[in-house]
Tab-separated table of C-alpha atoms in Angstrom:
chain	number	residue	atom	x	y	z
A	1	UNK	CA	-23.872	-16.243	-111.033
A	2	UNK	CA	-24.724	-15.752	-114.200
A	3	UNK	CA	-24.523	-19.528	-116.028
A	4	UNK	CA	-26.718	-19.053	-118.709
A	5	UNK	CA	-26.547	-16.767	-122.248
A	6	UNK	CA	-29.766	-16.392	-122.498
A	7	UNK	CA	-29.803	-12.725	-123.173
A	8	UNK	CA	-32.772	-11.499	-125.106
A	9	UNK	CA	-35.692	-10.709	-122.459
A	10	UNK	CA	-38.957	-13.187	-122.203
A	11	UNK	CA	-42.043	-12.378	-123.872
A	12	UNK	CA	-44.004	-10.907	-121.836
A	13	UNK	CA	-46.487	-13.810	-121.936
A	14	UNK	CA	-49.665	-12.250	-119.774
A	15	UNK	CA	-50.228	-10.399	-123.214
A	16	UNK	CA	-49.234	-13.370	-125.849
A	17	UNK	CA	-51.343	-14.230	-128.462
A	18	UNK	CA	-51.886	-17.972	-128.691
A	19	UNK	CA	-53.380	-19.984	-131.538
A	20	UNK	CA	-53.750	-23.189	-132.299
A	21	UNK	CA	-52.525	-24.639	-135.522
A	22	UNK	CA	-53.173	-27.937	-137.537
A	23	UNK	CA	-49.772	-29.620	-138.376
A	24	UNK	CA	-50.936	-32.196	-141.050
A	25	UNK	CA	-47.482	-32.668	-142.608
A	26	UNK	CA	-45.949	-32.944	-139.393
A	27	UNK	CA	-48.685	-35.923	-138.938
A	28	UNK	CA	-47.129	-37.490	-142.085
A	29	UNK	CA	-43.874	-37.500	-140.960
A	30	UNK	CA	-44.409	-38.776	-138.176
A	31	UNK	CA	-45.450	-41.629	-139.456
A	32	UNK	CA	-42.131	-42.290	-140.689
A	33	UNK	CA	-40.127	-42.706	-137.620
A	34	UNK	CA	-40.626	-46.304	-136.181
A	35	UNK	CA	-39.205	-47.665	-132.828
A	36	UNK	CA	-36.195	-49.454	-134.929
A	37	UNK	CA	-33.675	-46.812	-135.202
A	38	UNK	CA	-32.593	-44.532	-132.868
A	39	UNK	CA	-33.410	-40.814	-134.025
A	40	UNK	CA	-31.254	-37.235	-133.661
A	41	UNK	CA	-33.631	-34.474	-133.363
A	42	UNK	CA	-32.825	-30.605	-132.756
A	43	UNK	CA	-35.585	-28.134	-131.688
A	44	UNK	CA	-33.867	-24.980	-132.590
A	45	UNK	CA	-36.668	-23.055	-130.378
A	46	UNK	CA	-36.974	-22.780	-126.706
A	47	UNK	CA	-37.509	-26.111	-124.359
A	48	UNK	CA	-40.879	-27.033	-123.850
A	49	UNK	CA	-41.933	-29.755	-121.248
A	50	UNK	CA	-45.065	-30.525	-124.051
A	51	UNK	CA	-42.323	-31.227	-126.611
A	52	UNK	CA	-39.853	-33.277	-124.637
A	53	UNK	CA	-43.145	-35.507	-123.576
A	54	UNK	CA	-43.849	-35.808	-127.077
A	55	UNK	CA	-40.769	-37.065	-128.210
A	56	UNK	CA	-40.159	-39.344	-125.686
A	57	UNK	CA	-42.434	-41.563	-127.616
A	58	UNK	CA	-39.589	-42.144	-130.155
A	59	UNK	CA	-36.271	-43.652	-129.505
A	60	UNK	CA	-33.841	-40.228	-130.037
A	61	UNK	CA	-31.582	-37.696	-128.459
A	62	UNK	CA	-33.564	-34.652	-128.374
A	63	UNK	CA	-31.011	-31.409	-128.775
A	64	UNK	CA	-32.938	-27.486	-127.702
A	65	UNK	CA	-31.040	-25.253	-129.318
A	66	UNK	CA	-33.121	-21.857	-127.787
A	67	UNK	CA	-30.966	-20.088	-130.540
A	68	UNK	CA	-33.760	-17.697	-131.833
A	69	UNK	CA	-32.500	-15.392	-129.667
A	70	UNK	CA	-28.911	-15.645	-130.613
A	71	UNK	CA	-29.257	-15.562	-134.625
A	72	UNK	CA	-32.156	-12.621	-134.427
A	73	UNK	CA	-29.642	-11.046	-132.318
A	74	UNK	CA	-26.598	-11.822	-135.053
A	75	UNK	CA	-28.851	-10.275	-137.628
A	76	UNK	CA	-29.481	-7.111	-135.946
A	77	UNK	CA	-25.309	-6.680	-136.597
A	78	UNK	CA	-25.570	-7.724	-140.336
A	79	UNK	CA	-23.732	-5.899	-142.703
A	80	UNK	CA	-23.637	-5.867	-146.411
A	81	UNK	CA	-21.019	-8.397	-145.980
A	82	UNK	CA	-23.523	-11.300	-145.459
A	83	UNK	CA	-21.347	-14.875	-144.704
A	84	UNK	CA	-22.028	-17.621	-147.110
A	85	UNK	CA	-22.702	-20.324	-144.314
A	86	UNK	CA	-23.701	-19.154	-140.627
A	87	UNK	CA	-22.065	-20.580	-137.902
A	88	UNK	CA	-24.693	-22.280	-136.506
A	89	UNK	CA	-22.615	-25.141	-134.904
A	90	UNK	CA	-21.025	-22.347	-132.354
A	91	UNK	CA	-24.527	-20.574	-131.883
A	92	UNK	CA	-26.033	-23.414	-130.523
A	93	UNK	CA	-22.980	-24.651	-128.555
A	94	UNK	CA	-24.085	-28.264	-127.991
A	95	UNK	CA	-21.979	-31.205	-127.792
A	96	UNK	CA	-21.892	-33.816	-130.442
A	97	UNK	CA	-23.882	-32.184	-132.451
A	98	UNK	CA	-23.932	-33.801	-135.701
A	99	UNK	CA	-26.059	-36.133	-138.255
A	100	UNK	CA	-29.443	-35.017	-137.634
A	101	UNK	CA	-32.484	-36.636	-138.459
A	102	UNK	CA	-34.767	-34.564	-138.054
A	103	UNK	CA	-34.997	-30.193	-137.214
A	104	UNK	CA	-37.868	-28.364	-135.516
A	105	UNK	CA	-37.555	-24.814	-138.002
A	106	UNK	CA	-40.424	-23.760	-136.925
A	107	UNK	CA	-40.899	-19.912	-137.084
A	108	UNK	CA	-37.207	-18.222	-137.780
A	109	UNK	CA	-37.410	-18.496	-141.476
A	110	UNK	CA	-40.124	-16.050	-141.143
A	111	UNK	CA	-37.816	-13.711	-139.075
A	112	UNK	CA	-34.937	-14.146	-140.790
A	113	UNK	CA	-33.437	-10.962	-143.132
A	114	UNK	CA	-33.942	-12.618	-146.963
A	115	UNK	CA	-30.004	-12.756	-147.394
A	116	UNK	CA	-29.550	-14.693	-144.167
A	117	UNK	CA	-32.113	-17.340	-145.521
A	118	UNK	CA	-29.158	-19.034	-147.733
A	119	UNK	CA	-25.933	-18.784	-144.960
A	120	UNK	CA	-28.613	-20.361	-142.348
A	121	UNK	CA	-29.671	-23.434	-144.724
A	122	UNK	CA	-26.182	-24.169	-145.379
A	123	UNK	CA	-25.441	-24.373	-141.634
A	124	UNK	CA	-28.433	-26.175	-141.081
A	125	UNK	CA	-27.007	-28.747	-143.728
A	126	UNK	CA	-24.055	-29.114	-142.476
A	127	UNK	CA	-25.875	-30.481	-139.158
A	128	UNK	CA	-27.764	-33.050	-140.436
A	129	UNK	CA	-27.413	-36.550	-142.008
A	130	UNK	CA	-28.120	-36.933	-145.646
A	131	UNK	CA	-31.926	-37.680	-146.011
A	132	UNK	CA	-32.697	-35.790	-142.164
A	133	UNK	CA	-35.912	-33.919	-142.396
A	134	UNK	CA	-36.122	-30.009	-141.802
A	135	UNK	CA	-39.904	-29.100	-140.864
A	136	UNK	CA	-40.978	-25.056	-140.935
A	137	UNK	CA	-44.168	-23.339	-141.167
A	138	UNK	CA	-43.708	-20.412	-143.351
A	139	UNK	CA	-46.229	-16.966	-143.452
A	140	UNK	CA	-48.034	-16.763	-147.047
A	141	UNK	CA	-50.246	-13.551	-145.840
A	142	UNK	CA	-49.399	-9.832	-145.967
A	143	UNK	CA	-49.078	-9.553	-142.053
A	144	UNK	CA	-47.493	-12.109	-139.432
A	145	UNK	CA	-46.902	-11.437	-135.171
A	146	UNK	CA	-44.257	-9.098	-133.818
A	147	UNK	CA	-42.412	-11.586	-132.831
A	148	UNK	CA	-41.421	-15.361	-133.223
A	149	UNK	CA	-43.731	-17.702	-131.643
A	150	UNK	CA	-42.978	-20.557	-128.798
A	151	UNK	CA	-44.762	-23.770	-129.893
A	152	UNK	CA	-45.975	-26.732	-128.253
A	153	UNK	CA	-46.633	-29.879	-129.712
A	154	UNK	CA	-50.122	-31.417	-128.486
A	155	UNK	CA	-50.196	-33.860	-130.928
A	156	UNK	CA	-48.858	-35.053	-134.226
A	157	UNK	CA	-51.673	-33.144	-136.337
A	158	UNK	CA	-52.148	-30.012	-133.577
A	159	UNK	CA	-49.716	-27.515	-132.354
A	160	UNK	CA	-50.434	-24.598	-129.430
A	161	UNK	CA	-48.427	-21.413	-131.014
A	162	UNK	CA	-48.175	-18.324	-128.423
A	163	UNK	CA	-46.794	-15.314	-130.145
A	164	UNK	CA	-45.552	-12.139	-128.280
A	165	UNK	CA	-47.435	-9.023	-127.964
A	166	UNK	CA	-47.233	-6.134	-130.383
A	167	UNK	CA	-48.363	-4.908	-133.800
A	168	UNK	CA	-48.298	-7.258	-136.716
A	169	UNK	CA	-45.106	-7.108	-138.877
A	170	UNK	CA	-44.689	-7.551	-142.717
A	171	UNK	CA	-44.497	-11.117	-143.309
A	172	UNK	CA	-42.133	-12.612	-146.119
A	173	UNK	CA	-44.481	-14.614	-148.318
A	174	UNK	CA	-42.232	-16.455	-149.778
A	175	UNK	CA	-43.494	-18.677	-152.392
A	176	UNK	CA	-41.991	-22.465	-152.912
A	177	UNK	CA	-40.032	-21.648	-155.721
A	178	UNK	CA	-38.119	-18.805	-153.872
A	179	UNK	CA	-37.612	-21.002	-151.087
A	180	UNK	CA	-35.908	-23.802	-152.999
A	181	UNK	CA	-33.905	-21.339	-154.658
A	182	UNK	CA	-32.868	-19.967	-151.370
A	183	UNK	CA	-32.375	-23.033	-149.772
A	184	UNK	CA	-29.778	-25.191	-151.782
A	185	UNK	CA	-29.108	-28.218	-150.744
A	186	UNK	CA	-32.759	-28.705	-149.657
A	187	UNK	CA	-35.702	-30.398	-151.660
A	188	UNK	CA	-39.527	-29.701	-150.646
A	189	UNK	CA	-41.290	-33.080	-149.538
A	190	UNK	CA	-44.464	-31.437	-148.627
A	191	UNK	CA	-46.062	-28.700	-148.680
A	192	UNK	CA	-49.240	-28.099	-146.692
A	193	UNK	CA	-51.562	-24.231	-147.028
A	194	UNK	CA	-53.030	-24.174	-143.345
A	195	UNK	CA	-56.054	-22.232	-142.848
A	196	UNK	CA	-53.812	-20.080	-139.891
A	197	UNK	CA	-52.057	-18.481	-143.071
A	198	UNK	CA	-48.950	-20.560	-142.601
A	199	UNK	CA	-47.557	-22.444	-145.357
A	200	UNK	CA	-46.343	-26.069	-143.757
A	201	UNK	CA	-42.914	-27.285	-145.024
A	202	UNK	CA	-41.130	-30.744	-144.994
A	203	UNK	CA	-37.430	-30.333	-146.486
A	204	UNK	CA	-35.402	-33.092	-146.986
A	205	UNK	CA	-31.498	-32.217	-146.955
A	206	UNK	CA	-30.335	-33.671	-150.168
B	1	UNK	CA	-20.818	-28.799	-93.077
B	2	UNK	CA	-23.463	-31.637	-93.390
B	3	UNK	CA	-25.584	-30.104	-90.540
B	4	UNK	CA	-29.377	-31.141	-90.607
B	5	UNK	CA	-30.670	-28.640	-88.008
B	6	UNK	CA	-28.647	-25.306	-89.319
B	7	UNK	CA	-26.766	-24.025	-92.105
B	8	UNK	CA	-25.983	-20.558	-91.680
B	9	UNK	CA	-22.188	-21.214	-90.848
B	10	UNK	CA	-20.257	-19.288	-93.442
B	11	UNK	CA	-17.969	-22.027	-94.485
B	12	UNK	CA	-16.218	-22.878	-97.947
B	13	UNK	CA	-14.760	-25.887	-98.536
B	14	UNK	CA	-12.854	-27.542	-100.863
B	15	UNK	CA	-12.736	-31.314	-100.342
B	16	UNK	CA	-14.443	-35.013	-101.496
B	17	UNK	CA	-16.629	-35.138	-99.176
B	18	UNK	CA	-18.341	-38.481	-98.173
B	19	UNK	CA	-22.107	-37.820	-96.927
B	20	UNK	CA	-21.455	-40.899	-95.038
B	21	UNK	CA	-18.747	-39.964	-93.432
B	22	UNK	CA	-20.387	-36.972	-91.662
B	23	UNK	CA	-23.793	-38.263	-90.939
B	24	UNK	CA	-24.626	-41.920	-90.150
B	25	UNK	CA	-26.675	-43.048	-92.978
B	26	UNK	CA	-30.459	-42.931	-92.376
B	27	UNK	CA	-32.652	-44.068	-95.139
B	28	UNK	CA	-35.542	-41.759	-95.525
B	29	UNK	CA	-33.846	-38.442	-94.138
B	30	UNK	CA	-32.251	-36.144	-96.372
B	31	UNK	CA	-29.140	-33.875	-95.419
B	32	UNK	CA	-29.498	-30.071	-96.903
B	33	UNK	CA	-26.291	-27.929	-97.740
B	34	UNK	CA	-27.737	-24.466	-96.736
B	35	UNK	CA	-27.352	-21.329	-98.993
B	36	UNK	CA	-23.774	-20.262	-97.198
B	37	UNK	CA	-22.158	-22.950	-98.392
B	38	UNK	CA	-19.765	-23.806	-101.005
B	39	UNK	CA	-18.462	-26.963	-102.210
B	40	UNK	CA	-15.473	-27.225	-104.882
B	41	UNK	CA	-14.715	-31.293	-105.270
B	42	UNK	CA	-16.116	-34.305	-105.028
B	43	UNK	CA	-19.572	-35.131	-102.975
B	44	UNK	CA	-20.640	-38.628	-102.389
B	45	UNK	CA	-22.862	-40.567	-99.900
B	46	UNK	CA	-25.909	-42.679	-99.255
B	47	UNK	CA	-28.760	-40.713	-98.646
B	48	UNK	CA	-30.769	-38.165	-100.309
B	49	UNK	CA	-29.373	-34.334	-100.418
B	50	UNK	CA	-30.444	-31.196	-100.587
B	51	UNK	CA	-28.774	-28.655	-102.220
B	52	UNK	CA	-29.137	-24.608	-101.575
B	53	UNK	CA	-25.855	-23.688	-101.736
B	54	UNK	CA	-23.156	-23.863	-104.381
B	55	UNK	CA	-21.602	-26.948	-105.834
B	56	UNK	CA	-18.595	-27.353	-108.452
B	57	UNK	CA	-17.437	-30.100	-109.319
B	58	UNK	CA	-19.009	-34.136	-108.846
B	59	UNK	CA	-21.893	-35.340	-107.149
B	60	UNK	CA	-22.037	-39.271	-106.245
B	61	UNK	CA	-25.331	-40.407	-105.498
B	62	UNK	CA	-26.575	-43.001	-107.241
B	63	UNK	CA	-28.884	-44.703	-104.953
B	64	UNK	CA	-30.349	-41.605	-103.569
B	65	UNK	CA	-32.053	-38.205	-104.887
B	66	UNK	CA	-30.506	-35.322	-105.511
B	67	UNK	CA	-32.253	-31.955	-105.362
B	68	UNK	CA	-31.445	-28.287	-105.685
B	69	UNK	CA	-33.109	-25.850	-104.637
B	70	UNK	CA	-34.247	-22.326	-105.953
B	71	UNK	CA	-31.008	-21.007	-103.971
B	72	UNK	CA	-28.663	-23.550	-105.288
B	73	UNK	CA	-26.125	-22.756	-108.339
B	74	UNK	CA	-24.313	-26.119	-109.630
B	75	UNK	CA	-21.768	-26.453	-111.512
B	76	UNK	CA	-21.377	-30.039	-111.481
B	77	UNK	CA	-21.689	-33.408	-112.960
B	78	UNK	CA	-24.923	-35.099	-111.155
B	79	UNK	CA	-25.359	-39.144	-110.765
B	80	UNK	CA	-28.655	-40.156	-108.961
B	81	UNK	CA	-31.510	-42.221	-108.845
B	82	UNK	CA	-33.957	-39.035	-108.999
B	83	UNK	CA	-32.446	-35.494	-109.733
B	84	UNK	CA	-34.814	-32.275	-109.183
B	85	UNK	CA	-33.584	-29.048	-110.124
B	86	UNK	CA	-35.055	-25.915	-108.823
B	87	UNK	CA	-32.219	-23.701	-108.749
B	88	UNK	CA	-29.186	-23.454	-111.549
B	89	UNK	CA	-27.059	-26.184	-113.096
B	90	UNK	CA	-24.793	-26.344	-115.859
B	91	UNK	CA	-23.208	-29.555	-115.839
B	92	UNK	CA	-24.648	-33.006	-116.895
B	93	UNK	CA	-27.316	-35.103	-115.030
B	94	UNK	CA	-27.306	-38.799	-115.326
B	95	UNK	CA	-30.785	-40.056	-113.336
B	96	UNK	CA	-31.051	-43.956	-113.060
B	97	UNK	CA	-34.663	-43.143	-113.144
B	98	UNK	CA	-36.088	-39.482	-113.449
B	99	UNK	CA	-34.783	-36.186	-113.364
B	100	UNK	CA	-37.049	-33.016	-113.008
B	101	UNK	CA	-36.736	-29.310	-114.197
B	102	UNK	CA	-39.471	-27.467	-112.250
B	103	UNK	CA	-40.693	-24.018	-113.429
B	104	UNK	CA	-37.825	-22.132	-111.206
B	105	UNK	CA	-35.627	-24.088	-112.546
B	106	UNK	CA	-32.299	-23.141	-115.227
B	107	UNK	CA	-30.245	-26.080	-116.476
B	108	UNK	CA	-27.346	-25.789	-119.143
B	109	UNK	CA	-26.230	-29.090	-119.997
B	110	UNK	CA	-26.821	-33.011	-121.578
B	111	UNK	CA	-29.594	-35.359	-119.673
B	112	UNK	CA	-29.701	-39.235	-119.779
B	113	UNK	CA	-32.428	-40.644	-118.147
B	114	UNK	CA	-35.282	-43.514	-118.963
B	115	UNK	CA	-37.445	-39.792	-117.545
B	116	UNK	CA	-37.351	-36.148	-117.876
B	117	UNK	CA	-40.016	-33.800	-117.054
B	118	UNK	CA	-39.888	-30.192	-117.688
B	119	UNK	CA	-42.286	-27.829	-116.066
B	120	UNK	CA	-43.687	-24.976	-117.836
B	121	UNK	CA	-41.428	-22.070	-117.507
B	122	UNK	CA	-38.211	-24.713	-116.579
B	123	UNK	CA	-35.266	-22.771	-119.021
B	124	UNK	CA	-33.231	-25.547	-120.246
B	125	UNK	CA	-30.512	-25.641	-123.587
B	126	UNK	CA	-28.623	-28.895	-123.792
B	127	UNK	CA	-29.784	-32.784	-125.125
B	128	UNK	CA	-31.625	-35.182	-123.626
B	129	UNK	CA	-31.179	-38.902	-123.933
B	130	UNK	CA	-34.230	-41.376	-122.306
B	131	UNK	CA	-32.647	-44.209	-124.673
B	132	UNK	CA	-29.781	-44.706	-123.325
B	133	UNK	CA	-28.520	-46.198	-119.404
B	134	UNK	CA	-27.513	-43.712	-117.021
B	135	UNK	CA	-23.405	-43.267	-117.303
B	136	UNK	CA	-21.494	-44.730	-114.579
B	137	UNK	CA	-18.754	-42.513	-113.493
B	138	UNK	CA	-15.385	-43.459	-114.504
B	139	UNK	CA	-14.143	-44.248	-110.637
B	140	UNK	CA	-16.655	-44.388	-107.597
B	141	UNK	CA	-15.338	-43.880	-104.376
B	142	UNK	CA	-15.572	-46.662	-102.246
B	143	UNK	CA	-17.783	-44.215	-99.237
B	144	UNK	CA	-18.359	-47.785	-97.360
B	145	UNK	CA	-15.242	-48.271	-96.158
B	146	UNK	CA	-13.068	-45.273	-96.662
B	147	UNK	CA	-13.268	-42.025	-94.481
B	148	UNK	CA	-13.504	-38.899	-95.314
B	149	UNK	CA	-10.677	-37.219	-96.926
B	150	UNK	CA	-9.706	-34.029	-98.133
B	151	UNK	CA	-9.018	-33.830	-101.856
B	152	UNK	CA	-7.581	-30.472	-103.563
B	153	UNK	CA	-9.860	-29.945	-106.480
């Protein structure tokens, strides 16, 4: 019985890649969230037992989306006729899924077609609560992995990444300016060069 | 249906189903419902279960644990004390105080509660809630005093 959509095949994760990354924005932000307020948080990547132990630490409702698959999928469909918001709500398919405080972004930007970037922001802003925080780490060299990568949080500051195998891809170097023109709606908070070659962001949905 | 020593009858049921009611209650013991078996309804009791088979519907054990097992496919509304899933779920799992996805297993569906552990390679899409008190079913059948009784679900 098949109960679960989960249709793109696992990586093949004998041969991943994994790295691990500083996350000193992510740090910073953390430091924001206290114990007083209860906290909506979506991880749009798969479920990780590190990450759900991490977040425990915080009063919230912790959402996994696991909808990589689904909007990588969606773009390999794409025609010219490119929708001005993407229907993220039904891709995900969880309940009550609304006012966010805070979204794990971490790698799909980077996968993303460059006309998707602006339909997924806008679905992404119609998910969260004014002021929520949207945290991605963006590639700023010429070459990035095959594939997105599955990360786990070890601490505030440190993340494991594991990347699929395969040959290195183009990555999309976007620069900040491009990505706030991209990404209406959205104002940078932080910005953080890592020495991985990732580019740490903290949006705030305005 | 309930049977501790076998479970390859090829039985399929539809009924609430009161644990109780089949097997005298024996703290400590656990009844299994082998990989044959299907359940559509209601399942409620007082001791721990076992679960290999396939479930749809509501399962009523609040005081107990609840496991399924890399054979069992839920579809089901779980209330427990402890909730282990090997197997598949989609539904929603309410543990008083800890439910467990091991590496096997594939849930679809909301968690609440105060614990949740999730094994590396566990496949899970859904929310999960350790701030807020397991839900209480909207009615609980009274398993004490009542028998048995079939219920078309």
């Amino acid at each position: 019985m098949a109960i679960f959509s989960r249709h793109v095949e696992k990586q093949n994760k004998s041969h991943a890649n994994r790295q691990l990354i500083k996350s000193p924005a992510f740090s910073s932000l953390w430091q924001v969230f206290s114990d007083e307020q209860k906290y909506r948080i979506l991880d749009l990547g798969a479920a990780s037992g590190a990450n759900i132990a991490f977040f425990s630490a915080l009063r919230c409702k912790l959402f996994v989306g696991d909808v990589t698959p689904t909007i990588l999928s969606y773009q390999k469909s794409l025609t010219d006729d490119v929708p001005a918001s993407l229907l993220l709500r039904d891709m995900l398919d969880l309940d009550d899924l609304s006012e966010l405080d805070l979204i794990m972004c971490w790698d799909i930007i980077n996968y993303l077609d460059t006309r998707l970037i602006e339909p997924f922001s806008a679905g992404l802003h119609q998910l969260m609560a004014k002021g929520g925080y949207l945290h991605a780490f963006i590639y700023t060299q010429k070459e990035m992995p095959a594939g997105p990568g599955t990360y786990q949080i070890l601490d505030s500051s440190q993340m494991n990444v594991e990347y699929p195998a395969g040959s290195k891809i183009p990555g999309p170097g976007y620069a900040l300016r491009e990505l706030e023109r991209r990404m209406p709606g959205f104002t940078i908070k932080q910005s953080r060069l890592l020495l991985s070659g990732m580019q740490e962001y903290i949006f705030t949905r305005q | 249906m309930f049977d501790k020593s076998t479970s390859n009858d090829k039985s399929k049921a539809t009924t609430k189903t009161s644990a109780k009611a089949r097997t005298k209650p024996d703290m400590g013991q656990s009844t299994t419902i082998g990989t044959s078996i299907k359940i559509k309804g209601e399942l409620s009791g007082e001791e721990d279960l076992v679960i290999q088979g396939n479930v749809e519907g509501t399962i009523l054990l609040q005081e107990n644990s609840v496991s399924v097992g890399e054979h069992g496919k839920i579809q089901a509304d779980v209330y427990a004390k402890n909730i282990t899933i090997q197997g598949e779920l989609s539904g929603d799992l309410h543990g008083a105080e800890k439910v467990t996805v091991t590496r096997s297993g594939k849930v679809r569906g909301n968690i609440i509660a105060p614990r949740v552990v999730l094994e590396d390679g566990a496949s899970f899409k859904g929310s999960i809630d350790m701030d807020s008190k397991p839900a209480v079913p909207a009615r609980i059948p009274d398993t004490a005093n009542t028998p048995a009784k079939a219920k078309n679900a």
